[in-house]
PDB file of C-alpha atoms in Angstrom:
ATOM      1  CA  MET A  11       0.000   0.000   0.000  1.00 46.00           C
ATOM      2  CA  PHE A  12       2.731   2.400   0.889  1.00 48.00           C
ATOM      3  CA  GLY A  13       4.530   1.584  -2.327  1.00 49.00           C
ATOM      4  CA  LEU A  14       1.434   2.219  -4.426  1.00 47.00           C
ATOM      5  CA  ARG A  15       0.828   5.617  -2.871  1.00 48.00           C
ATOM      6  CA  THR A  16       4.452   6.460  -3.340  1.00 49.00           C
ATOM      7  CA  ALA A  17       4.427   5.313  -6.948  1.00 49.00           C
ATOM      8  CA  LEU A  18       1.238   7.172  -7.735  1.00 50.00           C
ATOM      9  CA  PRO A  19       1.238  10.387  -5.826  1.00 53.00           C
ATOM     10  CA  GLY A  20      -1.775  11.808  -7.770  1.00 52.00           C
ATOM     11  CA  ALA A  21      -3.981   8.752  -7.290  1.00 50.00           C
ATOM     12  CA  ARG A  22      -5.650  10.169  -4.176  1.00 52.00           C
ATOM     13  CA  SER A  23      -6.590  13.413  -5.857  1.00 50.00           C
ATOM     14  CA  LEU A  24      -7.939  11.517  -8.872  1.00 48.00           C
ATOM     15  CA  VAL A  25     -10.169   9.393  -6.662  1.00 49.00           C
ATOM     16  CA  ALA A  26     -11.406  12.482  -4.825  1.00 50.00           C
ATOM     17  CA  SER A  27     -12.218  14.292  -8.034  1.00 51.00           C
ATOM     18  CA  THR A  28     -14.056  11.245  -9.331  1.00 49.00           C
ATOM     19  CA  LYS A  29     -16.267  11.072  -6.207  1.00 50.00           C
ATOM     20  CA  SER A  30     -17.069  14.795  -6.327  1.00 52.00           C
ATOM     21  CA  THR A  31     -18.448  14.539  -9.876  1.00 51.00           C
ATOM     22  CA  PRO A  32     -22.142  13.436  -9.725  1.00 53.00           C
ATOM     23  CA  ASN A  33     -23.094  10.574 -11.926  1.00 54.00           C
ATOM     24  CA  ASN A  34     -26.753  11.744 -12.326  1.00 51.00           C
ATOM     25  CA  ALA A  35     -26.107  15.299 -13.538  1.00 56.00           C
ATOM     26  CA  PHE A  36     -28.221  14.675 -16.680  1.00 55.00           C
ATOM     27  CA  HIS A  37     -30.745  12.308 -15.126  1.00 55.00           C
ATOM     28  CA  THR A  38     -34.321  12.646 -16.494  1.00 61.00           C
ATOM     29  CA  SER A  39     -36.323  10.782 -13.900  1.00 63.00           C
ATOM     30  CA  ALA A  40     -39.578  12.120 -12.430  1.00 61.00           C
ATOM     31  CA  SER A  41     -38.021  12.738  -9.054  1.00 60.00           C
ATOM     32  CA  ALA A  42     -35.324  14.926 -10.558  1.00 59.00           C
ATOM     33  CA  LEU A  43     -37.781  17.000 -12.614  1.00 62.00           C
ATOM     34  CA  ALA A  44     -40.395  17.346  -9.871  1.00 62.00           C
ATOM     35  CA  ARG A  45     -41.033  20.821  -8.417  1.00 67.00           C
ATOM     36  CA  PRO A  46     -39.942  21.488  -4.912  1.00 72.00           C
ATOM     37  CA  ARG A  47     -42.723  20.608  -2.529  1.00 76.00           C
ATOM     38  CA  ARG A  48     -44.408  23.560  -0.829  1.00 79.00           C
ATOM     39  CA  SER A  49     -45.353  23.550   2.748  1.00 86.00           C
ATOM     40  CA  ARG A  50     -48.990  23.406   3.850  1.00 87.00           C
ATOM     41  CA  LYS A  51     -48.781  26.953   5.149  1.00 88.00           C
ATOM     42  CA  ASP A  52     -47.770  28.322   1.726  1.00 89.00           C
ATOM     43  CA  ILE A  53     -50.629  26.459   0.070  1.00 90.00           C
ATOM     44  CA  VAL A  54     -53.173  27.917   2.526  1.00 91.00           C
ATOM     45  CA  ILE A  55     -51.809  31.457   2.010  1.00 92.00           C
ATOM     46  CA  GLN A  56     -52.084  31.144  -1.781  1.00 92.00           C
ATOM     47  CA  ILE A  57     -55.658  29.814  -1.572  1.00 92.00           C
ATOM     48  CA  ARG A  58     -56.615  32.749   0.646  1.00 94.00           C
ATOM     49  CA  LYS A  59     -55.122  35.236  -1.839  1.00 93.00           C
ATOM     50  CA  ASN A  60     -57.092  33.689  -4.703  1.00 94.00           C
ATOM     51  CA  ASN A  61     -60.314  33.825  -2.705  1.00 95.00           C
ATOM     52  CA  LEU A  62     -59.766  37.471  -1.831  1.00 94.00           C
ATOM     53  CA  GLN A  63     -59.181  38.321  -5.491  1.00 93.00           C
ATOM     54  CA  LYS A  64     -62.400  36.559  -6.490  1.00 94.00           C
ATOM     55  CA  GLN A  65     -64.366  38.397  -3.804  1.00 94.00           C
ATOM     56  CA  GLU A  66     -62.984  41.751  -4.913  1.00 94.00           C
ATOM     57  CA  GLN A  67     -63.906  41.039  -8.538  1.00 92.00           C
ATOM     58  CA  LYS A  68     -67.425  40.043  -7.513  1.00 91.00           C
ATOM     59  CA  ARG A  69     -67.767  43.257  -5.506  1.00 89.00           C
ATOM     60  CA  ILE A  70     -66.645  45.332  -8.497  1.00 89.00           C
ATOM     61  CA  ASP A  71     -69.105  43.558 -10.808  1.00 87.00           C
ATOM     62  CA  PHE A  72     -71.912  43.986  -8.262  1.00 82.00           C
ATOM     63  CA  GLU A  73     -71.311  47.724  -7.915  1.00 80.00           C
ATOM     64  CA  ALA A  74     -71.088  48.109 -11.688  1.00 80.00           C
ATOM     65  CA  SER A  75     -74.482  46.427 -12.101  1.00 77.00           C
ATOM     66  CA  THR A  76     -76.174  48.428  -9.313  1.00 77.00           C
ATOM     67  CA  PRO A  77     -79.495  49.794 -10.639  1.00 78.00           C
ATOM     68  CA  ASP A  78     -80.528  53.418 -10.431  1.00 80.00           C
ATOM     69  CA  TYR A  79     -82.639  53.759  -7.286  1.00 79.00           C
ATOM     70  CA  ILE A  80     -84.138  57.083  -8.402  1.00 84.00           C
ATOM     71  CA  ILE A  81     -84.813  57.124 -12.142  1.00 83.00           C
ATOM     72  CA  GLY A  82     -84.450  53.512 -13.205  1.00 85.00           C
ATOM     73  CA  LYS A  83     -84.767  52.513 -16.845  1.00 87.00           C
ATOM     74  CA  GLN A  84     -86.700  54.336 -19.536  1.00 88.00           C
ATOM     75  CA  THR A  85     -90.135  52.835 -20.174  1.00 91.00           C
ATOM     76  CA  GLU A  86     -93.204  53.841 -22.124  1.00 91.00           C
ATOM     77  CA  PHE A  87     -94.714  55.417 -19.022  1.00 92.00           C
ATOM     78  CA  THR A  88     -91.649  57.441 -18.027  1.00 90.00           C
ATOM     79  CA  GLN A  89     -91.197  58.700 -21.577  1.00 90.00           C
ATOM     80  CA  SER A  90     -94.796  59.897 -21.669  1.00 88.00           C
ATOM     81  CA  LEU A  91     -94.207  62.234 -18.720  1.00 89.00           C
ATOM     82  CA  LEU A  92     -93.815  65.919 -19.513  1.00 87.00           C
ATOM     83  CA  ARG A  93     -90.680  67.928 -18.759  1.00 85.00           C
ATOM     84  CA  PRO A  94     -91.173  71.607 -17.817  1.00 81.00           C
ATOM     85  CA  GLN A  95     -88.234  72.739 -19.943  1.00 78.00           C
ATOM     86  CA  SER A  96     -89.579  71.098 -23.104  1.00 78.00           C
ATOM     87  CA  VAL A  97     -93.156  72.203 -22.421  1.00 79.00           C
ATOM     88  CA  PHE A  98     -92.361  75.872 -21.917  1.00 76.00           C
ATOM     89  CA  GLN A  99     -90.178  76.007 -25.023  1.00 73.00           C
ATOM     90  CA  ALA A 100     -92.956  74.737 -27.308  1.00 65.00           C
ATOM     91  CA  PRO A 101     -94.693  77.785 -28.847  1.00 65.00           C
ATOM     92  CA  LEU A 102     -98.377  77.868 -29.666  1.00 63.00           C
ATOM     93  CA  ALA A 103     -99.662  79.059 -33.003  1.00 54.00           C
ATOM     94  CA  ALA A 104    -100.714  82.652 -33.461  1.00 51.00           C
ATOM     95  CA  ILE A 105    -104.115  84.044 -34.413  1.00 47.00           C
ATOM     96  CA  LYS A 106    -104.048  86.357 -37.400  1.00 50.00           C
ATOM     97  CA  LEU A 107    -106.547  88.365 -39.369  1.00 48.00           C
ATOM     98  CA  ALA A 108    -107.527  87.276 -42.849  1.00 48.00           C
ATOM     99  CA  THR A 109    -105.849  89.847 -45.101  1.00 49.00           C
ATOM    100  CA  THR A 110    -106.768  90.752 -48.652  1.00 44.00           C
ATOM    101  CA  PRO A 111    -104.202  91.160 -51.451  1.00 46.00           C
ATOM    102  CA  ASP A 112    -104.661  94.950 -51.339  1.00 48.00           C
ATOM    103  CA  ALA A 113    -103.895  95.003 -47.658  1.00 44.00           C
ATOM    104  CA  THR A 114    -100.909  92.725 -48.194  1.00 45.00           C
ATOM    105  CA  ASN A 115     -99.378  94.999 -50.838  1.00 49.00           C
ATOM    106  CA  ASN A 116     -99.792  98.081 -48.662  1.00 48.00           C
ATOM    107  CA  SER A 117     -96.275  98.831 -47.428  1.00 43.00           C
ATOM    108  CA  ASN A 118     -97.344 101.721 -45.206  1.00 46.00           C
ATOM    109  CA  GLU A 119     -99.210  99.448 -42.824  1.00 44.00           C
ATOM    110  CA  ASP A 120     -97.460  98.828 -39.511  1.00 45.00           C
ATOM    111  CA  THR A 121     -97.981  95.555 -37.697  1.00 43.00           C
ATOM    112  CA  THR A 122     -96.998  94.928 -34.082  1.00 41.00           C
ATOM    113  CA  LYS A 123     -96.734  91.346 -32.756  1.00 42.00           C
ATOM    114  CA  THR A 124     -97.337  90.940 -29.072  1.00 40.00           C
ATOM    115  CA  SER A 125     -97.641  87.683 -27.151  1.00 40.00           C
ATOM    116  CA  GLY A 126     -98.047  85.619 -30.312  1.00 42.00           C
ATOM    117  CA  PHE A 127    -100.964  87.708 -31.686  1.00 41.00           C
ATOM    118  CA  ALA A 128    -100.897  90.019 -34.704  1.00 41.00           C
ATOM    119  CA  PHE A 129    -102.216  93.524 -34.001  1.00 39.00           C
ATOM    120  CA  SER A 130    -102.474  96.047 -36.794  1.00 40.00           C
ATOM    121  CA  THR A 131    -101.900  99.730 -35.994  1.00 39.00           C
ATOM    122  CA  SER A 132    -103.269 100.949 -39.293  1.00 41.00           C
ATOM    123  CA  SER A 133    -106.477 102.932 -39.138  1.00 39.00           C
ATOM    124  CA  SER A 134    -107.746 101.454 -42.404  1.00 41.00           C
ATOM    125  CA  SER A 135    -107.406  97.792 -41.440  1.00 38.00           C
ATOM    126  CA  PRO A 136    -109.633  96.416 -38.674  1.00 40.00           C
ATOM    127  CA  SER A 137    -108.312  95.060 -35.403  1.00 41.00           C
ATOM    128  CA  ILE A 138    -109.185  91.679 -33.980  1.00 41.00           C
ATOM    129  CA  PHE A 139    -110.975  93.445 -31.160  1.00 41.00           C
ATOM    130  CA  SER A 140    -112.891  95.805 -33.435  1.00 43.00           C
ATOM    131  CA  SER A 141    -116.594  95.502 -34.086  1.00 42.00           C
ATOM    132  CA  SER A 142    -116.109  94.695 -37.776  1.00 48.00           C
ATOM    133  CA  ARG A 143    -117.014  91.293 -39.161  1.00 47.00           C
ATOM    134  CA  THR A 144    -113.629  90.507 -40.701  1.00 50.00           C
ATOM    135  CA  PRO A 145    -113.022  86.731 -40.791  1.00 48.00           C
ATOM    136  CA  LEU A 146    -110.152  85.392 -38.743  1.00 44.00           C
ATOM    137  CA  VAL A 147    -107.510  82.821 -39.624  1.00 46.00           C
ATOM    138  CA  VAL A 148    -107.068  80.698 -36.507  1.00 45.00           C
ATOM    139  CA  SER A 149    -103.882  78.632 -36.742  1.00 45.00           C
ATOM    140  CA  THR A 150    -104.232  76.037 -34.007  1.00 49.00           C
ATOM    141  CA  SER A 151    -101.554  73.770 -32.608  1.00 60.00           C
ATOM    142  CA  ASN A 152    -102.057  70.902 -30.214  1.00 69.00           C
ATOM    143  CA  PRO A 153    -100.692  71.809 -26.765  1.00 74.00           C
ATOM    144  CA  SER A 154     -98.862  69.338 -24.562  1.00 74.00           C
ATOM    145  CA  GLY A 155    -101.749  69.361 -22.113  1.00 80.00           C
ATOM    146  CA  TYR A 156    -104.135  71.583 -20.220  1.00 84.00           C
ATOM    147  CA  GLN A 157    -104.185  73.026 -16.746  1.00 84.00           C
ATOM    148  CA  HIS A 158    -106.703  72.252 -13.990  1.00 80.00           C
ATOM    149  CA  PHE A 159    -106.989  68.570 -15.017  1.00 79.00           C
ATOM    150  CA  LEU A 160    -108.725  69.449 -18.269  1.00 82.00           C
ATOM    151  CA  THR A 161    -108.891  66.269 -20.361  1.00 81.00           C
ATOM    152  CA  GLU A 162    -108.701  65.979 -24.136  1.00 82.00           C
ATOM    153  CA  GLN A 163    -112.399  65.108 -24.395  1.00 85.00           C
ATOM    154  CA  GLU A 164    -113.371  68.182 -22.376  1.00 86.00           C
ATOM    155  CA  ALA A 165    -111.009  70.353 -24.419  1.00 86.00           C
ATOM    156  CA  ASP A 166    -112.542  69.091 -27.657  1.00 87.00           C
ATOM    157  CA  LEU A 167    -116.004  69.880 -26.318  1.00 88.00           C
ATOM    158  CA  ILE A 168    -115.091  73.401 -25.199  1.00 88.00           C
ATOM    159  CA  PHE A 169    -112.855  74.534 -28.038  1.00 89.00           C
ATOM    160  CA  GLU A 170    -114.399  72.737 -31.020  1.00 88.00           C
ATOM    161  CA  LYS A 171    -118.126  72.259 -30.379  1.00 90.00           C
ATOM    162  CA  VAL A 172    -119.012  75.180 -28.106  1.00 90.00           C
ATOM    163  CA  PRO A 173    -118.350  77.856 -30.800  1.00 91.00           C
ATOM    164  CA  HIS A 174    -120.883  76.190 -33.135  1.00 90.00           C
ATOM    165  CA  VAL A 175    -123.438  75.893 -30.323  1.00 90.00           C
ATOM    166  CA  GLN A 176    -122.893  79.526 -29.383  1.00 89.00           C
ATOM    167  CA  VAL A 177    -123.480  80.642 -32.950  1.00 90.00           C
ATOM    168  CA  GLN A 178    -126.704  78.655 -33.113  1.00 90.00           C
ATOM    169  CA  GLU A 179    -127.947  80.297 -29.905  1.00 90.00           C
ATOM    170  CA  LEU A 180    -127.125  83.760 -31.237  1.00 89.00           C
ATOM    171  CA  MET A 181    -128.979  83.016 -34.462  1.00 89.00           C
ATOM    172  CA  VAL A 182    -132.016  81.969 -32.479  1.00 89.00           C
ATOM    173  CA  ARG A 183    -131.956  85.198 -30.476  1.00 88.00           C
ATOM    174  CA  SER A 184    -131.426  87.495 -33.425  1.00 86.00           C
ATOM    175  CA  THR A 185    -132.049  87.170 -37.131  1.00 85.00           C
ATOM    176  CA  LEU A 186    -129.268  89.658 -37.895  1.00 86.00           C
ATOM    177  CA  VAL A 187    -126.499  87.199 -36.970  1.00 85.00           C
ATOM    178  CA  ASN A 188    -124.668  85.733 -39.931  1.00 87.00           C
ATOM    179  CA  GLU A 189    -123.165  82.301 -39.282  1.00 86.00           C
ATOM    180  CA  LYS A 190    -120.251  82.735 -41.682  1.00 87.00           C
ATOM    181  CA  LEU A 191    -119.161  85.953 -39.995  1.00 89.00           C
ATOM    182  CA  GLN A 192    -119.972  85.039 -36.391  1.00 89.00           C
ATOM    183  CA  LEU A 193    -118.379  81.572 -36.320  1.00 90.00           C
ATOM    184  CA  PRO A 194    -114.754  82.813 -36.783  1.00 90.00           C
ATOM    185  CA  ILE A 195    -115.259  85.258 -33.936  1.00 90.00           C
ATOM    186  CA  GLU A 196    -116.505  82.525 -31.603  1.00 89.00           C
ATOM    187  CA  GLN A 197    -113.594  80.333 -32.677  1.00 88.00           C
ATOM    188  CA  GLN A 198    -111.240  83.165 -31.799  1.00 88.00           C
ATOM    189  CA  LYS A 199    -112.711  83.343 -28.301  1.00 89.00           C
ATOM    190  CA  ALA A 200    -112.323  79.593 -27.860  1.00 88.00           C
ATOM    191  CA  GLU A 201    -108.744  79.780 -29.105  1.00 86.00           C
ATOM    192  CA  LEU A 202    -107.924  82.497 -26.584  1.00 87.00           C
ATOM    193  CA  VAL A 203    -109.295  80.348 -23.758  1.00 88.00           C
ATOM    194  CA  ARG A 204    -107.384  77.366 -25.077  1.00 86.00           C
ATOM    195  CA  ARG A 205    -104.125  79.294 -25.034  1.00 84.00           C
ATOM    196  CA  ILE A 206    -104.776  80.486 -21.463  1.00 85.00           C
ATOM    197  CA  THR A 207    -105.458  76.976 -20.189  1.00 86.00           C
ATOM    198  CA  ALA A 208    -102.588  75.338 -22.108  1.00 86.00           C
ATOM    199  CA  LEU A 209     -99.628  74.008 -20.134  1.00 84.00           C
ATOM    200  CA  GLU A 210     -97.291  76.167 -22.213  1.00 83.00           C
ATOM    201  CA  ASN A 211     -98.703  79.155 -20.306  1.00 83.00           C
ATOM    202  CA  GLY A 212     -98.655  77.443 -16.914  1.00 83.00           C
ATOM    203  CA  ASN A 213     -95.878  76.765 -14.422  1.00 85.00           C
ATOM    204  CA  ALA A 214     -93.873  73.791 -13.179  1.00 85.00           C
ATOM    205  CA  LYS A 215     -96.520  72.897 -10.603  1.00 87.00           C
ATOM    206  CA  GLN A 216     -99.173  72.584 -13.305  1.00 88.00           C
ATOM    207  CA  VAL A 217     -96.870  70.292 -15.300  1.00 88.00           C
ATOM    208  CA  THR A 218     -96.389  68.098 -12.217  1.00 89.00           C
ATOM    209  CA  LEU A 219    -100.152  67.910 -11.647  1.00 90.00           C
ATOM    210  CA  GLU A 220    -100.639  66.890 -15.268  1.00 89.00           C
ATOM    211  CA  ASN A 221     -98.053  64.124 -14.861  1.00 91.00           C
ATOM    212  CA  VAL A 222     -99.809  62.946 -11.691  1.00 92.00           C
ATOM    213  CA  ARG A 223    -103.088  62.762 -13.596  1.00 90.00           C
ATOM    214  CA  ARG A 224    -101.455  60.707 -16.337  1.00 90.00           C
ATOM    215  CA  ALA A 225     -99.916  58.365 -13.768  1.00 93.00           C
ATOM    216  CA  ARG A 226    -103.302  57.748 -12.142  1.00 93.00           C
ATOM    217  CA  GLU A 227    -104.955  57.062 -15.479  1.00 91.00           C
ATOM    218  CA  ALA A 228    -102.154  54.712 -16.550  1.00 92.00           C
ATOM    219  CA  PHE A 229    -102.056  52.600 -13.359  1.00 95.00           C
ATOM    220  CA  GLN A 230    -105.617  52.699 -12.061  1.00 93.00           C
ATOM    221  CA  ARG A 231    -107.327  49.322 -11.774  1.00 92.00           C
ATOM    222  CA  ALA A 232    -110.810  50.816 -11.997  1.00 91.00           C
ATOM    223  CA  GLU A 233    -112.316  54.194 -12.772  1.00 89.00           C
ATOM    224  CA  GLY A 234    -111.625  56.587  -9.932  1.00 87.00           C
ATOM    225  CA  ASP A 235    -108.905  54.414  -8.400  1.00 91.00           C
ATOM    226  CA  THR A 236    -106.460  56.670  -6.536  1.00 90.00           C
ATOM    227  CA  GLY A 237    -105.308  54.455  -3.649  1.00 91.00           C
ATOM    228  CA  SER A 238    -104.087  51.141  -5.087  1.00 94.00           C
ATOM    229  CA  PRO A 239    -100.372  50.356  -4.535  1.00 95.00           C
ATOM    230  CA  GLU A 240     -99.643  50.693  -8.250  1.00 95.00           C
ATOM    231  CA  VAL A 241    -101.165  54.187  -8.401  1.00 95.00           C
ATOM    232  CA  GLN A 242     -99.343  55.275  -5.257  1.00 96.00           C
ATOM    233  CA  ALA A 243     -96.007  54.006  -6.606  1.00 95.00           C
ATOM    234  CA  ALA A 244     -96.590  55.714  -9.967  1.00 95.00           C
ATOM    235  CA  VAL A 245     -97.471  59.066  -8.346  1.00 95.00           C
ATOM    236  CA  MET A 246     -94.396  58.806  -6.113  1.00 95.00           C
ATOM    237  CA  THR A 247     -92.273  58.075  -9.180  1.00 95.00           C
ATOM    238  CA  VAL A 248     -93.549  61.265 -10.830  1.00 94.00           C
ATOM    239  CA  ARG A 249     -92.707  63.341  -7.761  1.00 94.00           C
ATOM    240  CA  ILE A 250     -89.317  61.622  -7.384  1.00 94.00           C
ATOM    241  CA  GLN A 251     -88.326  62.439 -10.944  1.00 91.00           C
ATOM    242  CA  ASN A 252     -89.531  66.029 -10.524  1.00 91.00           C
ATOM    243  CA  LEU A 253     -87.455  66.494  -7.343  1.00 92.00           C
ATOM    244  CA  HIS A 254     -84.471  64.764  -8.931  1.00 91.00           C
ATOM    245  CA  ASN A 255     -84.466  67.188 -11.881  1.00 89.00           C
ATOM    246  CA  HIS A 256     -84.795  70.094  -9.447  1.00 89.00           C
ATOM    247  CA  ILE A 257     -81.856  68.934  -7.301  1.00 90.00           C
ATOM    248  CA  LEU A 258     -79.619  68.491 -10.343  1.00 89.00           C
ATOM    249  CA  ASN A 259     -79.960  72.241 -10.956  1.00 87.00           C
ATOM    250  CA  ASN A 260     -79.967  73.214  -7.247  1.00 89.00           C
ATOM    251  CA  LYS A 261     -77.392  71.052  -5.504  1.00 86.00           C
ATOM    252  CA  LYS A 262     -77.511  73.016  -2.231  1.00 88.00           C
ATOM    253  CA  ASP A 263     -81.229  72.507  -1.704  1.00 88.00           C
ATOM    254  CA  LYS A 264     -80.883  70.187   1.299  1.00 88.00           C
ATOM    255  CA  HIS A 265     -84.558  70.408   2.228  1.00 90.00           C
ATOM    256  CA  ASN A 266     -85.780  68.913  -1.044  1.00 90.00           C
ATOM    257  CA  TYR A 267     -82.930  66.411  -0.971  1.00 90.00           C
ATOM    258  CA  ARG A 268     -84.353  65.055   2.280  1.00 91.00           C
ATOM    259  CA  ARG A 269     -87.832  64.959   0.738  1.00 92.00           C
ATOM    260  CA  LEU A 270     -86.398  62.987  -2.179  1.00 92.00           C
ATOM    261  CA  ARG A 271     -84.949  60.349   0.120  1.00 92.00           C
ATOM    262  CA  MET A 272     -88.212  60.095   2.054  1.00 93.00           C
ATOM    263  CA  LEU A 273     -90.199  59.590  -1.156  1.00 94.00           C
ATOM    264  CA  ILE A 274     -87.815  56.877  -2.354  1.00 93.00           C
ATOM    265  CA  HIS A 275     -88.192  54.946   0.895  1.00 92.00           C
ATOM    266  CA  GLN A 276     -91.976  55.424   0.876  1.00 94.00           C
ATOM    267  CA  ARG A 277     -92.133  53.999  -2.643  1.00 94.00           C
ATOM    268  CA  GLN A 278     -89.977  51.081  -1.495  1.00 93.00           C
ATOM    269  CA  THR A 279     -92.406  50.397   1.372  1.00 94.00           C
ATOM    270  CA  VAL A 280     -95.444  50.461  -0.925  1.00 95.00           C
ATOM    271  CA  LEU A 281     -93.828  48.135  -3.468  1.00 95.00           C
ATOM    272  CA  LYS A 282     -92.709  45.712  -0.754  1.00 94.00           C
ATOM    273  CA  TYR A 283     -96.309  45.539   0.441  1.00 95.00           C
ATOM    274  CA  LEU A 284     -97.417  44.893  -3.145  1.00 95.00           C
ATOM    275  CA  LYS A 285     -94.867  42.086  -3.472  1.00 94.00           C
ATOM    276  CA  LYS A 286     -96.070  40.475  -0.255  1.00 94.00           C
ATOM    277  CA  THR A 287     -99.759  40.588  -1.165  1.00 94.00           C
ATOM    278  CA  TYR A 288     -99.810  40.380  -5.001  1.00 94.00           C
ATOM    279  CA  PRO A 289     -96.483  39.078  -6.422  1.00 92.00           C
ATOM    280  CA  GLU A 290     -97.687  39.036 -10.051  1.00 93.00           C
ATOM    281  CA  ARG A 291     -98.865  42.641  -9.936  1.00 94.00           C
ATOM    282  CA  TYR A 292     -95.586  43.563  -8.250  1.00 94.00           C
ATOM    283  CA  HIS A 293     -93.416  42.404 -11.172  1.00 93.00           C
ATOM    284  CA  VAL A 294     -95.722  43.999 -13.749  1.00 94.00           C
ATOM    285  CA  CYS A 295     -95.602  47.298 -11.862  1.00 94.00           C
ATOM    286  CA  LEU A 296     -91.794  47.208 -11.683  1.00 93.00           C
ATOM    287  CA  ASP A 297     -91.538  46.631 -15.436  1.00 93.00           C
ATOM    288  CA  ARG A 298     -93.825  49.569 -16.200  1.00 94.00           C
ATOM    289  CA  LEU A 299     -92.010  51.886 -13.781  1.00 93.00           C
ATOM    290  CA  GLY A 300     -88.573  50.839 -15.065  1.00 91.00           C
ATOM    291  CA  LEU A 301     -87.344  49.671 -11.644  1.00 91.00           C
ATOM    292  CA  GLU A 302     -85.376  46.516 -10.848  1.00 89.00           C
ATOM    293  CA  PRO A 303     -86.070  44.218  -7.874  1.00 89.00           C
ATOM    294  CA  ARG A 304     -82.696  45.080  -6.358  1.00 86.00           C
ATOM    295  CA  ALA A 305     -83.717  48.743  -6.208  1.00 83.00           C
ATOM    296  CA  ILE A 306     -86.643  47.769  -3.986  1.00 86.00           C
ATOM    297  CA  GLU A 307     -85.625  44.685  -2.037  1.00 82.00           C
ATOM    298  CA  ASP A 308     -82.026  45.634  -1.156  1.00 76.00           C
ATOM    299  CA  GLU A 309     -80.887  48.364   1.165  1.00 75.00           C
ATOM    300  CA  ILE A 310     -81.140  51.764  -0.507  1.00 74.00           C
ATOM    301  CA  VAL A 311     -78.326  54.272  -0.151  1.00 69.00           C
ATOM    302  CA  VAL A 312     -79.158  57.662  -1.673  1.00 67.00           C
TER     303      VAL A 312
END
């Protein structure tokens, strides 16, 4: 042994280098390619992170799909409601005198237009308030509605049929009345009354009352029904939308903002009662009002 080590002084280093070199450096077994095993604690931490991410994504999706508690979706009923801005900007037609070609060619005649009516200042041409029998040209336009809960049937009776009845009564009283000359004058009177009672000459309160009347007619279950849950919810919806439009233009009106929140919660209470007693009518009412069940059944934050 001693002679071998003496004869081969580098044998020991060769053996050491051979042992230090791994024989399985390029081994392709499953144990060599397997991932390092994680501890149970790391696995639990990763599962918790994934669950938190899923919960956060669900919360974001839920908030994105939150319905509008105030206005809701546009429906046929909500689109039929009048807006004060659009009503007051719609002009009514004017009432003018029937002019002859000679009067039209007269350049010296001065005409002054006031409040949508044509008044002539010429001494030769008659005025609409003169006693002459000059026929009138009444250019009528359908108003958006009428004040004081005047319906379309009543308006047709007053403004279309009453002038003819009035002319007939005048002809019975006096034989000097000419129907062709008197009828335009009576139509002028009816047109003046129509313009006075039109919503275009009213105020925002009259527009709201007209919307309330339309809501009652649209949701009533019988003639004269003003207390069913559907009618109450529809009337509250009209007032809610009116207050909402007012607050958008007057953001510091805290008093009406509180009234808005109270009306929303009152409507929620009425619709919850309707759901408890008549579920079928409840879903039909929600569809017509443009509201979603979440806007009624969940907690409302306004």
